Every structure is written in C-alpha cells, then in structure tokens.
C-alpha cells in the first residue's frame, strides 16, 4: 500500500516527462500568457455566477451560497485508461444491484457466510419495507456515483460507492460548458468525448424502469426536498435539461395507490419519480411521520407496482462504509468474476484486531464514520493534531462499530492554478453509472480537487474545487 | 371457535380536515390456524381492499378522505374460525428472516431496567419456553393495566419506569427484554374475544422465535399463550410497523378518536 510519504503520481508530469494524454494541455499552458489566465478565471467565475451554480455548505458562518471553485486546467484520461475504468465500473454496479436485490429476497450471500448477516440485518440502511418486493429490471441503484482515486499510472481504487442520491453531475456538465465557451480553440485541437448528452441518458434510464404495465411514454418527474436543500440547484438544472417537471412533495398526491402530479390541467399520472429525498422523508405514512417533504402513500403506490422510484428505497444498504469492505466479494459471488476495480484496504473497527491496529496507527490512517458522508466526521491522521487524534481515539474506543479506517493514499495530482502560478493538487473522480435496461456511463465524471496544498480532502463541503474531466476520443498519437 | 368481529373506529376532527391519508393494516394473512369466512373493511361506507403487502407480509391499503367532512368512520366486519394451537404459530413464510427481529427499535430499546429484568428471569436450567413465560409474567407484574397513561409512541423503557400502560406497552417491554436475551421477537396486532357478549379493545401481543418450534405467541397482558380466542392480523418489529391505522392529515384541528370493538363468539 502506498503511504502518504510515498512518491505522488502526477497525472501530467511523471519521471520528468509530460504524459501523452496531457501533451496538448501542456503546450497550451506554456503558451498561455499569465495575464490571460487571470482574465479567463474571472470570465469563468462570471459564467458560473450567471448560470447560478451554487452549493450550500452546512457550516457556521461564511457565505452559504458560495461558488465551488473551478479550476481551468482540465484533468485528462486517455481512451484506453477510460475503457478500463468503464469495464470496472459496469461490473461493480452490476454486483451492487445484485447484492441489494439479494438482501431483500433470498439473502444467499448471507446464507453463504460471505457477508456477515448482522452487518446487513442490523444495519439502519436495511429497510424491511423493501423485503420480498420485485422491482422493474431488478435495479435498485439507477444512478450510482462511484468515487475513484488513483495512485499510479495503472493503480485505481474505489474509495466509496454512492448508491442513494449521488450529486455533482451538474458540475460535470457546467464545467464542460464553461470550458467550451472560454477555450473553443482547445476543443478544436483535441478530440474530447462529449458529456452534454448525460440528461438524455438519464431520462432514457428512468423511462426504461417504468412500471411493467405502464402504456405509452412514461411520465417522469424529479422530486426535490425544495430550495433549502444544498443540491436544489442541481435538481432544477437536471429537471430542466431533461424537460421533466421539478416537483416537491405537495405537488404529488397518491390516490388508490396511483401517484399523480397536480397540473393546471388537473391530475396527471406519474410513472417514475427521480427522487432526491432520503428514504426517511419520502412518505410520512410509511417512514418518519412528521416529514413534511414527502408524499403520503407514495411507498404504498410503489409496493402496488404503480410507480417506480429512482433510486430504490433501501439502496443505501450497499453504500454503508462497512458493507463496502465486501464489494469485491459481491463481484465474485454474483458475477463469478474477479473484480476489475480494487477497494482501498480497509480496517473494520468492529474487529478487535483491526481496532487495535487503527488505534496504534492513527497518525497514518484516515478514519471514517460508517454512516457519515460528505467528509464530515472523519479524521485524516497525518494532518490532524495530536489533540485531535486523542479525541478521535476516545470516540473510536467508545463506538468502534461506527468506524472504518484506511491507509492515507498518495492520491494522484493534476496541475492546478493557485495563487502563485501552477502547482500539483490532489484529485479524485466520481463517474456516474446509470442502470436501466442497460448500463450507460458518460465518459469521465466529476473531478474534485483539494485546493489546499497537501490536502487530501476533495469534498466541496471541505474546501474542494472541481475541474473539467476529459476522456480523449482516441489515443492516436499517444504513447 | 367461530368469532365475529365488528370493529368501528370514528375519527372526529375539531375543524373540517382538508385531507386525511391513512394506511390500513386491517387484514389478516390467511393460514396459521385461522379460516377467514368474511373480512370486510369500509371507510365511510366505501369498501376498501388491500392492494399490496408490506415488507412484513401484511396486506395493506391506503385511502384519502378529502373535503369538509368532520368525521371519518372505519368499520371492520369479520367472521373467522380459529383453532387453539397453544400459541405455536410455527415457521411462517416470511420475506424477513427471524434473525432480523433480534434488533431493537426506537420503541423497543432496552435500558438498564429492562436488561436487569430480562437477565433476572433467565435461568440456565429452564427450557426457552418456560423462561419466556417467566419473562412475560414479569412484564405483567411490573406494568399495571392503566389506560391513558401511555400512548402509541411511548417507548418500552418509559412504560416500564412508569409501571403502567396498556397491551402495546406490555408487548413493547416483552419485545425489548426477549431481544436483549437474543431471541427474535415480533409485535402482533389483532383481536381478542375475551368472552361472549363482551366488548373489548383490539389487542396486541408478541411472538418469539424459539428454536425447534418456530414463532410462539406470548400475551403478557393476560399471561397466557394465545389460544382460539385470538385473531392475528398484522406483525412487525413494534407498533409502528403493525399499527392497524397510520394517518397523516392536513388541517382539521384537534383529532379525537372513538373506538368501538365488538368481538363476539358465535
């Protein structure tokens, strides 16, 4: 395992040379006058403000509607590199969907002892409401965001799977649009795989999982918790791009187990709900009774087979950070294949030996809450003070089953504009995997970049930025 | 035994409600020593049929009442034939395995007092069933039957501390204690025909999974295993999963509830 002290792989410059996929970007950067850069950065910011792309960050003080910083230097993947990732992503998401179906039906993987029964049946993300329920095409995570990190030319790891309501795809789309507007000449010289068709692919995916008896073109809506949600911008953006209605709970009504949308012309039947509301809030008749965000009776319409939800209720059982440990085993168990994408070696703090190791090596590990997300509730050992580590150790001893730990990987870097020119910054990649009647992956995904020097935390809630992600259409002329 | 159930629930609203949504779990799963001759559920005179099953296998239906009616009347009429199986329900065909029912819920988490009671009644030499009977008796001893001291959202630990409650409190405390001892346990809602001509409330009790026997019913409120006077309707982890009626309403002021159940021997 590569430790933080190990040499960092820079995706543009390695062994004193420019890597082939970055040849064009390198030449472009060298020819770019510094004053031009400042101008383009201001222009980019202007574009984002005009588009209205914001991201609310839940923290005290500051501007909650601040822009996520955007870096002008694209992150580039060769077609051959992407092909390999794409196969791995398809395989992993197929296994995740098979796992979720299995845990709500025959539980073969638990009976076979390949995943601990307790971990699934005692997990708050396991929803008994979903037991014994057949879903269209047996798909649970229709939209999966798989977070990948890279440590070398051929070393990729899955950091986590997001099987519930992964966000960020609007940044992928906007980043490309802004780059196209700012640097059209660059795209004339490079053949970059387009990403703009993502909303079409998403709509096709959602339509393909309409209830079996749905006749004609299925009606799809996007259900948002409303303007106070941090991802509301994305909800509005995607609904607009897909040409579907953006609705909130009060816009939908369930009668006789059929879901309708209120329109100026009366009630219109809804077949598929792309919901960006968590399970707990989706239906006060079935889950939290005090939820004002959801739709009373939606769960019952779903069980009656009259409406489909994407992603499925209960899909979160597959993205629990302790369940994550077992994903490679799921690939072997359900597909009979060797996993193409590796997991980060992970210590399961519920195991006494693992816990002991973690406590002794806190200074070199990343410790995460099993149910946490967004970079909250985690400790990056090498960057924490000894007081922070001591406080975290106490939490670990008190509730070991709530934590996992991983080695601090030397994440790859990509050159990034910083205050004094250009410097390498660590990145990750979140591709979006769509599953309906087939698997669709728009080339690339969202590259997040940790803007602080040496920082490994790329979450936008923790001061991360984004980059446009290029997948080259062909590798001709590359080594 | 032939049992006739006539169960009327009337919801009254201070102001006319704009809209009431209800999820009903008022239909039994056939089998398990019960033969259903008739089972009819009406809401304000309109017949409602279950349209799907929930994850626990309970038949469910929802309905929406809209407009300015200030009351809502739910009626169950059923004719059932039951057998005395001494509480043994056995191995039922469920989508969820017994192992799922060992995990506590918000309403059934065991505090120190419940743990102490559970471990205090556990004796190594006894059979599981004998031990569970003692546990069930301990629950009844510690909680007096006193209506209106608790509500459906009262957690087990609170009911035990108060020492008073109704059948769902007895059930929740027994669930918490049995699970603390490692036994899968589930909540059952249904009807009890206490004696001919008697007017009773709908009832709640517990089923505990015992190796070899499967699910075995325990009624802590009456300190017996359910016999032919019991009609099983819905099951779940606790009251929230198996509640006969769950409702959400928009507007309507203060809600009051009137229940009239006539469970008769025929």
XYZ file of C-alpha atoms in Angstrom:
745
model
C 0.000 0.000 0.000
C 1.212 3.420 -0.920
C 1.628 5.639 2.089
C 1.394 9.399 2.242
C 5.171 9.581 2.279
C 5.428 7.557 -0.950
C 6.069 9.476 -4.171
C 2.957 11.126 -5.528
C 1.905 10.302 -9.064
C 1.303 13.440 -11.080
C -1.031 12.738 -13.977
C 0.637 15.328 -16.216
C 4.316 15.129 -15.407
C 5.896 11.880 -14.400
C 9.540 10.852 -14.498
C 10.479 14.271 -15.797
C 8.336 13.975 -18.917
C 4.862 15.033 -19.918
C 2.492 12.077 -20.091
C 0.996 11.583 -23.539
C -2.684 12.410 -22.759
C -1.584 15.806 -21.433
C 0.638 16.811 -24.378
C -1.889 19.297 -25.730
C -2.708 20.791 -22.319
C 0.968 21.152 -21.517
C 1.672 23.012 -24.753
C -1.418 25.173 -24.223
C -0.393 26.109 -20.694
C 3.123 27.027 -21.769
C 1.759 29.296 -24.483
C -0.850 30.893 -22.222
C 0.209 34.404 -21.097
C -0.243 34.853 -17.330
C -2.431 37.939 -17.700
C -4.691 35.909 -19.991
C -5.113 33.327 -17.221
C -6.323 35.922 -14.738
C -8.802 37.208 -17.312
C -10.122 33.741 -18.101
C -10.501 32.914 -14.432
C -12.615 35.998 -13.940
C -14.636 35.109 -17.029
C -15.203 31.582 -15.744
C -16.408 32.887 -12.420
C -18.724 35.279 -14.241
C -20.188 32.357 -16.214
C -20.835 30.315 -13.121
C -22.473 33.242 -11.361
C -24.661 33.855 -14.383
C -25.674 30.200 -14.529
C -26.376 30.440 -10.814
C -24.382 27.338 -9.901
C -24.015 27.352 -6.160
C -23.564 24.810 -3.468
C -24.821 25.423 0.038
C -22.361 24.256 2.649
C -23.715 23.320 6.028
C -21.447 25.093 8.482
C -21.450 28.081 10.727
C -20.729 31.484 9.269
C -19.438 32.307 5.831
C -21.411 32.655 2.671
C -23.630 29.565 2.494
C -24.280 30.091 -1.207
C -20.688 30.384 -2.246
C -19.371 29.181 -5.569
C -17.456 25.966 -5.716
C -14.061 26.966 -7.037
C -13.490 25.840 -10.594
C -10.019 25.213 -11.935
C -9.308 25.927 -15.576
C -6.812 23.135 -16.174
C -8.662 20.007 -17.325
C -7.986 16.554 -15.978
C -7.292 14.237 -18.919
C -7.768 10.482 -19.322
C -6.668 8.535 -22.390
C -9.367 6.448 -24.086
C -7.528 3.253 -23.080
C -7.429 4.379 -19.440
C -11.133 5.168 -19.522
C -12.081 1.853 -21.197
C -10.519 0.002 -18.327
C -12.312 2.098 -15.732
C -15.600 1.785 -17.574
C -15.488 -2.026 -17.550
C -14.669 -1.975 -13.846
C -17.491 0.438 -13.054
C -20.065 -1.583 -15.010
C -19.007 -4.721 -13.220
C -19.095 -3.133 -9.773
C -22.520 -1.565 -10.186
C -23.970 -4.825 -11.559
C -22.731 -6.547 -8.405
C -24.108 -3.781 -6.152
C -27.567 -4.089 -7.726
C -27.459 -7.886 -7.418
C -26.491 -7.539 -3.760
C -29.338 -5.167 -2.932
C -31.854 -7.432 -4.661
C -30.460 -10.415 -2.799
C -30.593 -8.886 0.695
C -34.277 -8.063 0.211
C -35.081 -11.524 -1.154
C -33.273 -14.832 -0.615
C -30.207 -13.424 1.177
C -27.978 -16.028 -0.457
C -24.796 -14.062 0.212
C -25.627 -14.023 3.941
C -26.506 -17.725 3.988
C -23.208 -18.452 2.253
C -21.435 -16.515 5.008
C -19.722 -14.234 2.503
C -21.168 -11.080 4.102
C -21.901 -11.079 7.850
C -25.652 -11.396 8.447
C -25.526 -8.979 11.371
C -23.954 -6.259 9.258
C -26.931 -6.301 6.889
C -29.927 -7.192 9.064
C -28.861 -4.893 11.915
C -27.989 -2.001 9.616
C -30.128 1.150 9.786
C -29.909 1.314 5.998
C -31.579 -2.105 5.688
C -35.236 -1.295 5.047
C -37.611 -4.147 5.934
C -40.239 -2.236 3.949
C -38.470 -3.496 0.808
C -38.484 -7.217 1.668
C -39.946 -9.522 -0.952
C -40.658 -6.741 -3.429
C -39.957 -7.164 -7.158
C -38.656 -4.021 -8.859
C -38.669 -3.342 -12.602
C -35.494 -4.906 -14.073
C -34.355 -5.579 -10.518
C -32.489 -2.288 -10.464
C -32.047 -0.512 -7.134
C -29.280 1.962 -7.754
C -30.236 3.510 -11.090
C -27.808 6.367 -10.586
C -24.613 5.388 -8.792
C -21.689 7.701 -8.110
C -18.526 5.666 -7.644
C -15.663 7.633 -6.111
C -12.296 6.629 -7.534
C -8.796 7.650 -6.608
C -5.579 6.969 -8.444
C -2.103 6.360 -7.074
C -0.144 5.453 -10.192
C -0.422 5.009 -13.955
C -2.437 1.817 -13.529
C -3.491 1.933 -9.893
C -7.057 2.960 -9.211
C -9.052 2.344 -6.065
C -12.723 2.725 -5.277
C -12.940 4.999 -2.263
C -16.676 4.693 -1.811
C -19.877 3.793 -3.608
C -22.773 6.261 -3.517
C -25.924 4.276 -4.192
C -28.605 6.603 -2.804
C -28.750 10.096 -4.315
C -25.267 10.937 -5.567
C -24.958 14.578 -6.546
C -22.435 16.560 -8.523
C -23.326 15.689 -12.095
C -24.476 19.259 -12.773
C -20.905 20.409 -12.098
C -19.616 17.874 -14.593
C -21.949 19.352 -17.225
C -21.419 23.001 -16.348
C -17.649 22.652 -16.142
C -17.605 21.371 -19.695
C -19.923 24.067 -20.936
C -17.833 26.815 -19.411
C -14.605 25.324 -20.800
C -16.171 25.152 -24.269
C -17.158 28.809 -24.052
C -13.817 30.006 -22.702
C -11.463 27.940 -24.831
C -13.237 26.835 -28.009
C -9.882 26.588 -29.803
C -8.695 23.920 -27.362
C -11.621 21.666 -28.242
C -10.914 22.134 -31.949
C -7.441 20.724 -31.421
C -8.324 17.884 -29.048
C -10.997 15.281 -29.632
C -12.697 15.157 -26.265
C -15.594 12.749 -25.672
C -18.762 14.802 -25.127
C -20.719 14.702 -21.869
C -23.642 17.000 -22.744
C -25.936 14.048 -23.532
C -25.974 12.943 -19.877
C -29.516 14.308 -19.229
C -30.809 12.333 -22.264
C -29.136 9.182 -20.993
C -30.587 9.754 -17.538
C -34.091 10.258 -18.918
C -33.789 7.108 -21.070
C -32.648 5.199 -17.998
C -35.566 6.457 -15.908
C -38.116 5.727 -18.635
C -36.757 2.211 -19.045
C -37.647 1.337 -15.451
C -41.276 2.456 -15.604
C -43.751 0.008 -14.060
C -44.311 -3.009 -16.298
C -47.916 -2.192 -17.128
C -47.198 1.426 -17.997
C -48.511 2.139 -21.511
C -47.043 4.718 -23.829
C -44.344 7.205 -22.921
C -43.768 7.067 -19.153
C -44.169 10.318 -17.230
C -41.065 11.035 -15.168
C -40.753 13.756 -12.520
C -37.908 14.919 -10.295
C -38.934 15.108 -6.635
C -36.855 17.612 -4.649
C -36.985 18.492 -0.949
C -37.081 22.138 -2.087
C -34.980 25.257 -2.241
C -33.401 24.738 1.166
C -31.641 21.579 0.030
C -27.940 22.011 -0.726
C -28.362 20.364 -4.131
C -31.518 22.234 -5.171
C -29.675 23.929 -7.977
C -28.830 20.527 -9.415
C -32.425 19.310 -9.086
C -33.721 22.315 -11.028
C -30.925 22.033 -13.568
C -31.465 18.335 -14.290
C -35.256 18.630 -14.490
C -34.851 21.488 -16.931
C -32.286 19.635 -19.035
C -34.464 16.515 -19.175
C -37.590 18.532 -19.892
C -39.469 16.982 -16.960
C -41.366 18.559 -14.099
C -39.482 19.556 -10.964
C -41.884 18.818 -8.106
C -41.969 18.971 -4.322
C -43.999 16.716 -2.042
C -47.081 18.908 -2.117
C -47.202 18.736 -5.933
C -47.802 14.983 -5.869
C -50.785 13.128 -4.480
C -51.430 9.417 -4.174
C -54.963 8.124 -4.607
C -55.931 4.468 -4.837
C -52.230 3.646 -4.898
C -51.644 5.723 -8.006
C -49.306 8.677 -7.964
C -50.488 11.875 -9.643
C -48.980 15.277 -10.227
C -51.127 18.371 -9.853
C -51.044 20.398 -13.026
C -53.008 23.379 -14.230
C -54.951 20.915 -16.402
C -55.822 18.616 -13.477
C -54.137 15.474 -12.202
C -51.589 13.720 -14.385
C -50.435 10.191 -13.630
C -46.753 9.779 -12.768
C -44.854 6.587 -13.623
C -41.310 7.218 -12.410
C -40.124 9.523 -9.645
C -36.461 10.525 -9.745
C -36.387 11.386 -6.086
C -33.703 13.405 -4.401
C -35.321 12.978 -0.969
C -33.920 10.496 1.533
C -35.810 7.300 2.389
C -36.749 8.585 5.834
C -38.628 11.579 4.440
C -40.262 10.152 1.346
C -43.602 9.046 2.784
C -44.878 10.054 6.244
C -47.365 7.150 6.174
C -44.535 4.625 5.975
C -41.420 6.324 7.351
C -40.956 9.430 9.546
C -44.491 10.559 10.281
C -43.501 14.174 10.841
C -41.915 14.581 7.429
C -43.426 17.455 5.522
C -41.242 16.876 2.479
C -42.646 13.604 1.274
C -45.778 12.281 -0.360
C -48.270 10.399 1.854
C -48.927 6.975 0.339
C -46.029 7.003 -2.148
C -44.478 3.881 -0.624
C -47.781 2.012 -0.971
C -48.179 3.047 -4.620
C -44.612 1.808 -5.110
C -45.339 -1.563 -3.482
C -48.508 -1.873 -5.531
C -46.289 -1.599 -8.622
C -47.957 1.575 -9.885
C -44.968 3.885 -9.708
C -41.215 3.362 -9.624
C -38.681 5.297 -7.578
C -35.101 6.019 -8.545
C -33.091 5.246 -6.652
C -34.972 2.494 -4.850
C -35.835 2.763 -1.187
C -33.262 0.774 0.768
C -30.462 1.069 -1.824
C -28.308 2.598 0.919
C -27.573 -0.857 2.312
C -24.947 -1.168 -0.438
C -23.069 2.059 0.312
C -22.603 1.652 4.024
C -18.861 2.017 4.624
C -18.649 -1.306 6.472
C -20.584 -3.098 3.714
C -18.122 -1.520 1.230
C -15.446 -3.863 2.531
C -17.357 -6.753 0.978
C -17.975 -5.360 -2.528
C -15.112 -7.307 -4.178
C -16.640 -10.449 -2.667
C -20.018 -9.469 -4.145
C -18.441 -9.306 -7.593
C -17.088 -12.838 -7.174
C -20.299 -14.168 -5.610
C -22.883 -12.787 -8.040
C -20.907 -12.488 -11.270
C -18.292 -15.211 -10.868
C -15.673 -12.696 -11.997
C -12.584 -11.193 -10.444
C -13.129 -7.518 -9.569
C -11.563 -5.157 -12.097
C -11.562 -2.252 -9.638
C -9.836 -2.648 -6.292
C -11.059 -1.487 -2.916
C -8.840 0.536 -0.632
C -7.661 -1.929 2.040
C -9.971 -1.165 4.938
C -9.820 -1.836 8.651
C -13.141 -2.773 10.192
C -13.033 -1.275 13.689
C -15.692 -3.709 14.939
C -12.969 -6.361 14.720
C -10.773 -6.174 17.845
C -7.515 -6.783 15.934
C -8.341 -4.103 13.393
C -9.318 -1.667 16.133
C -6.039 -2.261 17.947
C -4.066 -1.627 14.768
C -6.074 1.510 13.988
C -5.534 2.977 17.466
C -1.802 2.330 17.199
C -1.524 3.845 13.710
C -3.932 6.784 13.860
C -1.187 9.120 12.655
C -1.050 7.387 9.280
C -4.710 6.422 8.713
C -7.915 8.032 7.526
C -10.769 7.131 9.879
C -14.369 7.495 8.679
C -17.758 7.166 10.277
C -19.593 4.195 8.800
C -22.752 6.236 8.249
C -21.116 9.594 7.557
C -20.796 11.296 4.205
C -19.529 14.486 2.651
C -16.232 14.398 4.510
C -17.931 15.127 7.846
C -16.944 13.076 10.884
C -13.635 11.897 9.514
C -10.058 12.084 10.725
C -7.112 12.416 8.363
C -4.463 11.112 10.737
C -1.294 12.564 9.182
C -2.831 16.053 9.072
C -4.503 16.010 12.481
C -3.011 17.454 15.660
C -2.212 15.056 18.470
C -5.126 16.536 20.435
C -7.498 15.827 17.538
C -6.172 12.293 17.291
C -6.595 11.721 21.024
C -10.191 12.959 20.906
C -10.919 10.712 17.954
C -9.306 7.711 19.665
C -11.710 8.157 22.570
C -14.689 8.105 20.186
C -13.265 5.031 18.483
C -12.964 3.128 21.739
C -16.487 4.100 22.762
C -18.189 3.169 19.480
C -15.807 1.058 17.392
C -18.598 -0.391 15.239
C -19.273 3.081 13.855
C -15.864 3.440 12.222
C -13.644 2.084 9.496
C -10.096 3.148 8.740
C -7.994 3.235 5.608
C -4.363 3.971 4.826
C -3.739 7.528 3.690
C -3.342 7.052 -0.026
C -1.000 9.229 -2.029
C -3.745 10.496 -4.333
C -2.601 11.474 -7.796
C -2.187 15.159 -8.563
C -3.050 17.322 -11.546
C -1.576 20.780 -12.165
C -3.925 23.445 -10.816
C -3.940 27.230 -10.804
C -3.018 28.508 -7.367
C -2.177 31.973 -6.096
C 1.415 31.848 -7.299
C 1.073 30.126 -10.615
C 0.509 26.439 -11.205
C 1.032 23.664 -8.679
C 0.021 20.000 -8.341
C -3.113 19.336 -6.286
C -4.701 16.017 -5.299
C -7.789 14.850 -7.198
C -10.435 12.142 -7.181
C -13.050 11.172 -9.775
C -16.762 10.492 -9.460
C -18.152 8.828 -12.592
C -21.942 8.456 -12.741
C -23.156 4.972 -13.659
C -26.721 4.765 -14.967
C -28.561 1.436 -14.889
C -31.890 0.771 -16.563
C -32.455 -1.666 -19.408
C -28.707 -1.315 -19.975
C -25.740 0.389 -18.337
C -24.830 3.876 -19.514
C -21.765 5.822 -18.422
C -20.974 9.239 -19.824
C -17.169 9.327 -20.341
C -15.348 10.846 -17.391
C -17.286 12.188 -14.464
C -16.707 14.855 -11.881
C -13.097 15.534 -10.901
C -12.807 17.082 -7.475
C -9.587 18.762 -6.457
C -8.285 19.539 -2.979
C -7.196 23.156 -3.398
C -5.155 23.447 -0.231
C -1.551 22.364 -0.643
C -1.085 18.771 0.501
C -4.774 18.362 1.388
C -6.363 15.029 0.539
C -9.951 16.059 1.243
C -11.705 16.899 -2.005
C -15.278 17.325 -0.708
C -16.791 20.634 -1.701
C -18.025 20.999 1.856
C -14.365 20.887 2.950
C -12.868 23.447 0.577
C -12.554 21.325 -2.547
C -12.938 22.543 -6.097
C -13.699 20.916 -9.426
C -12.126 20.512 -12.851
C -13.409 19.602 -16.276
C -12.678 15.926 -16.948
C -11.598 14.946 -20.428
C -11.691 11.490 -21.909
C -9.870 11.584 -25.236
C -11.875 10.035 -28.079
C -8.894 8.176 -29.471
C -5.398 7.593 -28.342
C -3.813 8.075 -31.769
C -0.572 9.938 -31.439
C -0.319 8.973 -27.778
C 2.253 6.541 -26.479
C -64.184 -21.364 17.559
C -66.285 -19.083 15.387
C -65.570 -15.433 16.006
C -67.427 -12.420 14.698
C -65.685 -9.080 14.785
C -67.397 -5.740 14.445
C -64.858 -3.002 14.878
C -65.779 0.610 14.354
C -63.354 3.477 14.721
C -64.594 7.007 14.358
C -62.116 9.836 13.937
C -63.559 13.248 14.761
C -61.906 16.476 13.791
C -62.313 19.807 15.554
C -62.322 21.645 12.281
C -63.145 20.041 8.990
C -59.932 18.422 7.722
C -58.648 19.408 4.351
C -57.335 15.918 3.643
C -56.719 12.728 5.602
C -54.412 9.968 4.360
C -54.493 6.641 6.137
C -52.566 3.406 5.711
C -54.566 0.424 6.928
C -53.240 -2.898 8.163
C -56.589 -4.415 8.973
C -56.493 -7.683 7.023
C -55.044 -10.962 8.294
C -52.846 -13.229 6.233
C -54.806 -16.451 5.684
C -53.473 -19.571 7.405
C -51.876 -20.052 10.785
C -54.927 -21.786 12.258
C -57.375 -19.111 11.122
C -60.049 -19.654 8.475
C -61.483 -16.393 7.190
C -65.145 -16.631 6.119
C -65.614 -12.946 5.694
C -63.435 -9.903 6.148
C -64.745 -6.550 5.105
C -63.317 -3.087 5.724
C -65.301 0.068 4.984
C -64.327 3.712 5.253
C -67.427 5.896 5.460
C -69.378 3.113 3.811
C -66.905 2.601 0.951
C -65.382 -0.881 0.750
C -61.567 -0.935 0.828
C -59.484 -3.873 -0.370
C -55.796 -4.445 0.292
C -53.773 -3.699 -2.820
C -50.322 -4.871 -1.828
C -48.289 -6.297 1.022
C -45.659 -4.534 3.047
C -42.232 -5.994 3.796
C -43.613 -7.931 6.760
C -46.193 -9.587 4.529
C -49.129 -7.621 5.944
C -51.850 -6.826 3.421
C -52.108 -3.034 3.221
C -54.299 -0.386 1.662
C -54.333 3.366 1.762
C -57.180 5.778 1.314
C -57.575 9.525 1.107
C -60.549 11.372 2.529
C -60.933 14.880 1.226
C -63.330 17.690 1.841
C -65.305 19.190 4.649
C -66.468 16.046 6.472
C -65.606 16.467 10.129
C -65.513 12.766 10.935
C -64.233 9.586 9.399
C -65.671 6.182 10.193
C -63.736 2.972 9.741
C -65.551 -0.327 10.061
C -64.242 -3.906 10.098
C -66.664 -6.775 9.907
C -65.196 -10.265 10.003
C -66.185 -13.849 10.555
C -63.321 -16.144 11.405
C -62.867 -19.686 12.600
C -59.910 -20.258 14.886
C -58.098 -23.217 16.447
C -56.274 -23.442 19.736
C -52.621 -24.015 18.822
C -51.319 -23.161 22.296
C -49.582 -20.131 20.926
C -47.491 -22.019 18.405
C -47.611 -20.210 15.077
C -44.611 -22.170 13.793
C -42.453 -21.457 10.781
C -44.266 -18.859 8.749
C -43.337 -17.992 5.179
C -41.928 -14.538 5.581
C -39.783 -12.300 3.452
C -37.767 -11.339 6.530
C -35.785 -13.932 8.471
C -36.179 -14.401 12.238
C -32.635 -13.017 12.714
C -33.894 -9.606 11.592
C -36.246 -9.446 14.582
C -33.474 -9.570 17.159
C -32.560 -5.921 16.590
C -34.086 -3.261 18.829
C -36.159 -0.365 17.503
C -36.698 3.113 18.935
C -39.818 1.900 20.758
C -38.202 -1.312 21.991
C -34.656 -0.462 23.006
C -33.705 -1.998 26.320
C -32.491 0.302 29.075
C -30.751 -0.871 32.254
C -34.085 -1.700 33.960
C -35.264 -3.868 31.062
C -31.899 -5.616 30.872
C -31.990 -6.281 34.592
C -35.497 -7.719 34.342
C -34.534 -9.863 31.341
C -31.426 -11.288 32.950
C -33.118 -11.573 36.342
C -35.678 -14.022 34.977
C -33.246 -16.005 32.888
C -32.441 -19.378 34.383
C -29.988 -21.717 32.692
C -31.788 -24.918 33.564
C -35.134 -23.912 32.139
C -36.347 -24.505 28.609
C -36.623 -21.443 26.397
C -40.408 -21.536 26.517
C -40.516 -21.790 30.319
C -38.071 -18.913 30.630
C -40.089 -16.772 28.236
C -43.260 -17.470 30.216
C -41.498 -16.210 33.322
C -40.311 -13.173 31.454
C -43.830 -12.479 30.170
C -45.197 -12.802 33.716
C -42.518 -10.417 34.994
C -43.581 -7.827 32.444
C -47.201 -8.048 33.563
C -46.175 -7.811 37.218
C -44.196 -4.658 36.614
C -46.753 -2.833 34.447
C -50.258 -2.252 35.732
C -53.060 -2.146 33.202
C -53.958 1.539 33.219
C -55.407 3.033 30.046
C -54.499 6.596 29.071
C -51.205 6.661 30.986
C -49.224 5.987 27.812
C -49.743 6.436 24.079
C -48.650 4.575 20.961
C -45.361 6.495 20.880
C -44.314 5.581 24.441
C -41.025 3.642 24.390
C -40.745 0.386 26.336
C -38.275 1.815 28.849
C -40.631 4.669 29.703
C -43.615 2.364 30.187
C -41.613 0.119 32.492
C -40.393 3.096 34.504
C -43.973 4.375 34.826
C -45.185 0.922 35.855
C -48.416 1.479 33.981
C -49.717 1.067 30.472
C -51.802 -0.983 28.074
C -51.292 -4.054 25.914
C -48.889 -2.401 23.464
C -46.679 -1.328 26.368
C -46.651 -4.880 27.722
C -45.791 -6.053 24.220
C -43.022 -3.484 23.728
C -41.362 -4.300 27.050
C -41.502 -8.040 26.383
C -40.073 -7.440 22.889
C -37.207 -5.404 24.321
C -36.449 -7.983 27.018
C -36.690 -11.032 24.734
C -34.440 -9.393 22.132
C -31.953 -8.475 24.852
C -31.731 -12.207 25.610
C -31.034 -12.881 21.923
C -34.498 -14.079 20.929
C -36.026 -12.790 17.707
C -39.352 -11.268 18.704
C -42.144 -9.519 16.823
C -45.202 -7.451 17.602
C -48.648 -8.781 16.706
C -51.786 -6.724 16.402
C -55.158 -8.417 16.287
C -58.349 -9.088 18.166
C -59.159 -10.912 21.370
C -62.531 -12.416 22.093
C -62.356 -12.292 25.876
C -65.792 -13.832 26.434
C -69.178 -13.987 24.768
C -71.007 -10.657 24.534
C -68.044 -8.817 25.916
C -66.883 -5.547 24.434
C -63.126 -5.377 24.236
C -60.421 -3.341 22.593
C -58.316 -4.642 19.765
C -55.339 -6.376 21.218
C -51.585 -6.606 20.851
C -49.206 -9.337 21.865
C -45.822 -10.795 20.990
C -44.386 -13.731 19.056
C -40.958 -15.005 19.990
C -38.866 -17.285 17.808
C -37.898 -20.454 19.633
C -35.541 -22.963 18.006
C -37.422 -26.082 17.007
C -40.899 -24.595 17.450
C -40.707 -21.518 15.275
C -42.780 -18.492 16.280
C -44.590 -18.844 19.604
C -47.153 -16.319 20.805
C -46.998 -14.770 24.298
C -49.627 -12.410 25.598
C -48.009 -10.632 28.543
C -51.171 -8.634 29.273
C -53.132 -11.812 30.021
C -50.198 -14.039 30.941
C -51.069 -16.815 28.508
C -50.127 -18.084 25.091
C -52.728 -17.052 22.512
C -55.428 -19.685 22.056
C -58.565 -19.946 19.924
C -59.855 -16.606 21.190
C -57.118 -14.700 19.400
C -57.260 -13.443 15.816
C -53.878 -12.458 14.369
C -53.937 -9.557 11.942
C -50.599 -7.807 11.379
C -46.986 -8.242 12.509
C -43.879 -6.059 12.611
C -40.958 -5.023 14.796
C -43.176 -2.872 17.000
C -46.417 -0.910 16.981
C -45.196 1.424 14.233
C -44.822 -1.436 11.731
C -48.049 -3.249 12.572
C -50.374 -0.377 13.530
C -53.913 -1.055 12.256
C -54.165 2.557 11.126
C -51.475 5.115 10.421
C -52.627 8.533 9.385
C -51.402 11.864 8.158
C -53.685 14.788 7.807
C -53.600 18.281 6.500
C -55.685 20.736 8.582
C -58.531 19.593 10.806
C -57.659 20.985 14.227
C -57.567 18.563 17.133
C -58.237 14.917 16.383
C -60.202 12.744 18.767
C -60.666 9.053 18.436
C -63.502 6.776 19.422
C -63.215 3.050 19.116
C -65.927 0.500 19.482
C -64.988 -3.109 19.037
C -67.367 -5.919 19.430
C -65.649 -9.250 19.239
C -68.163 -11.977 19.755
C -68.341 -15.721 19.980
C -70.855 -17.196 17.616
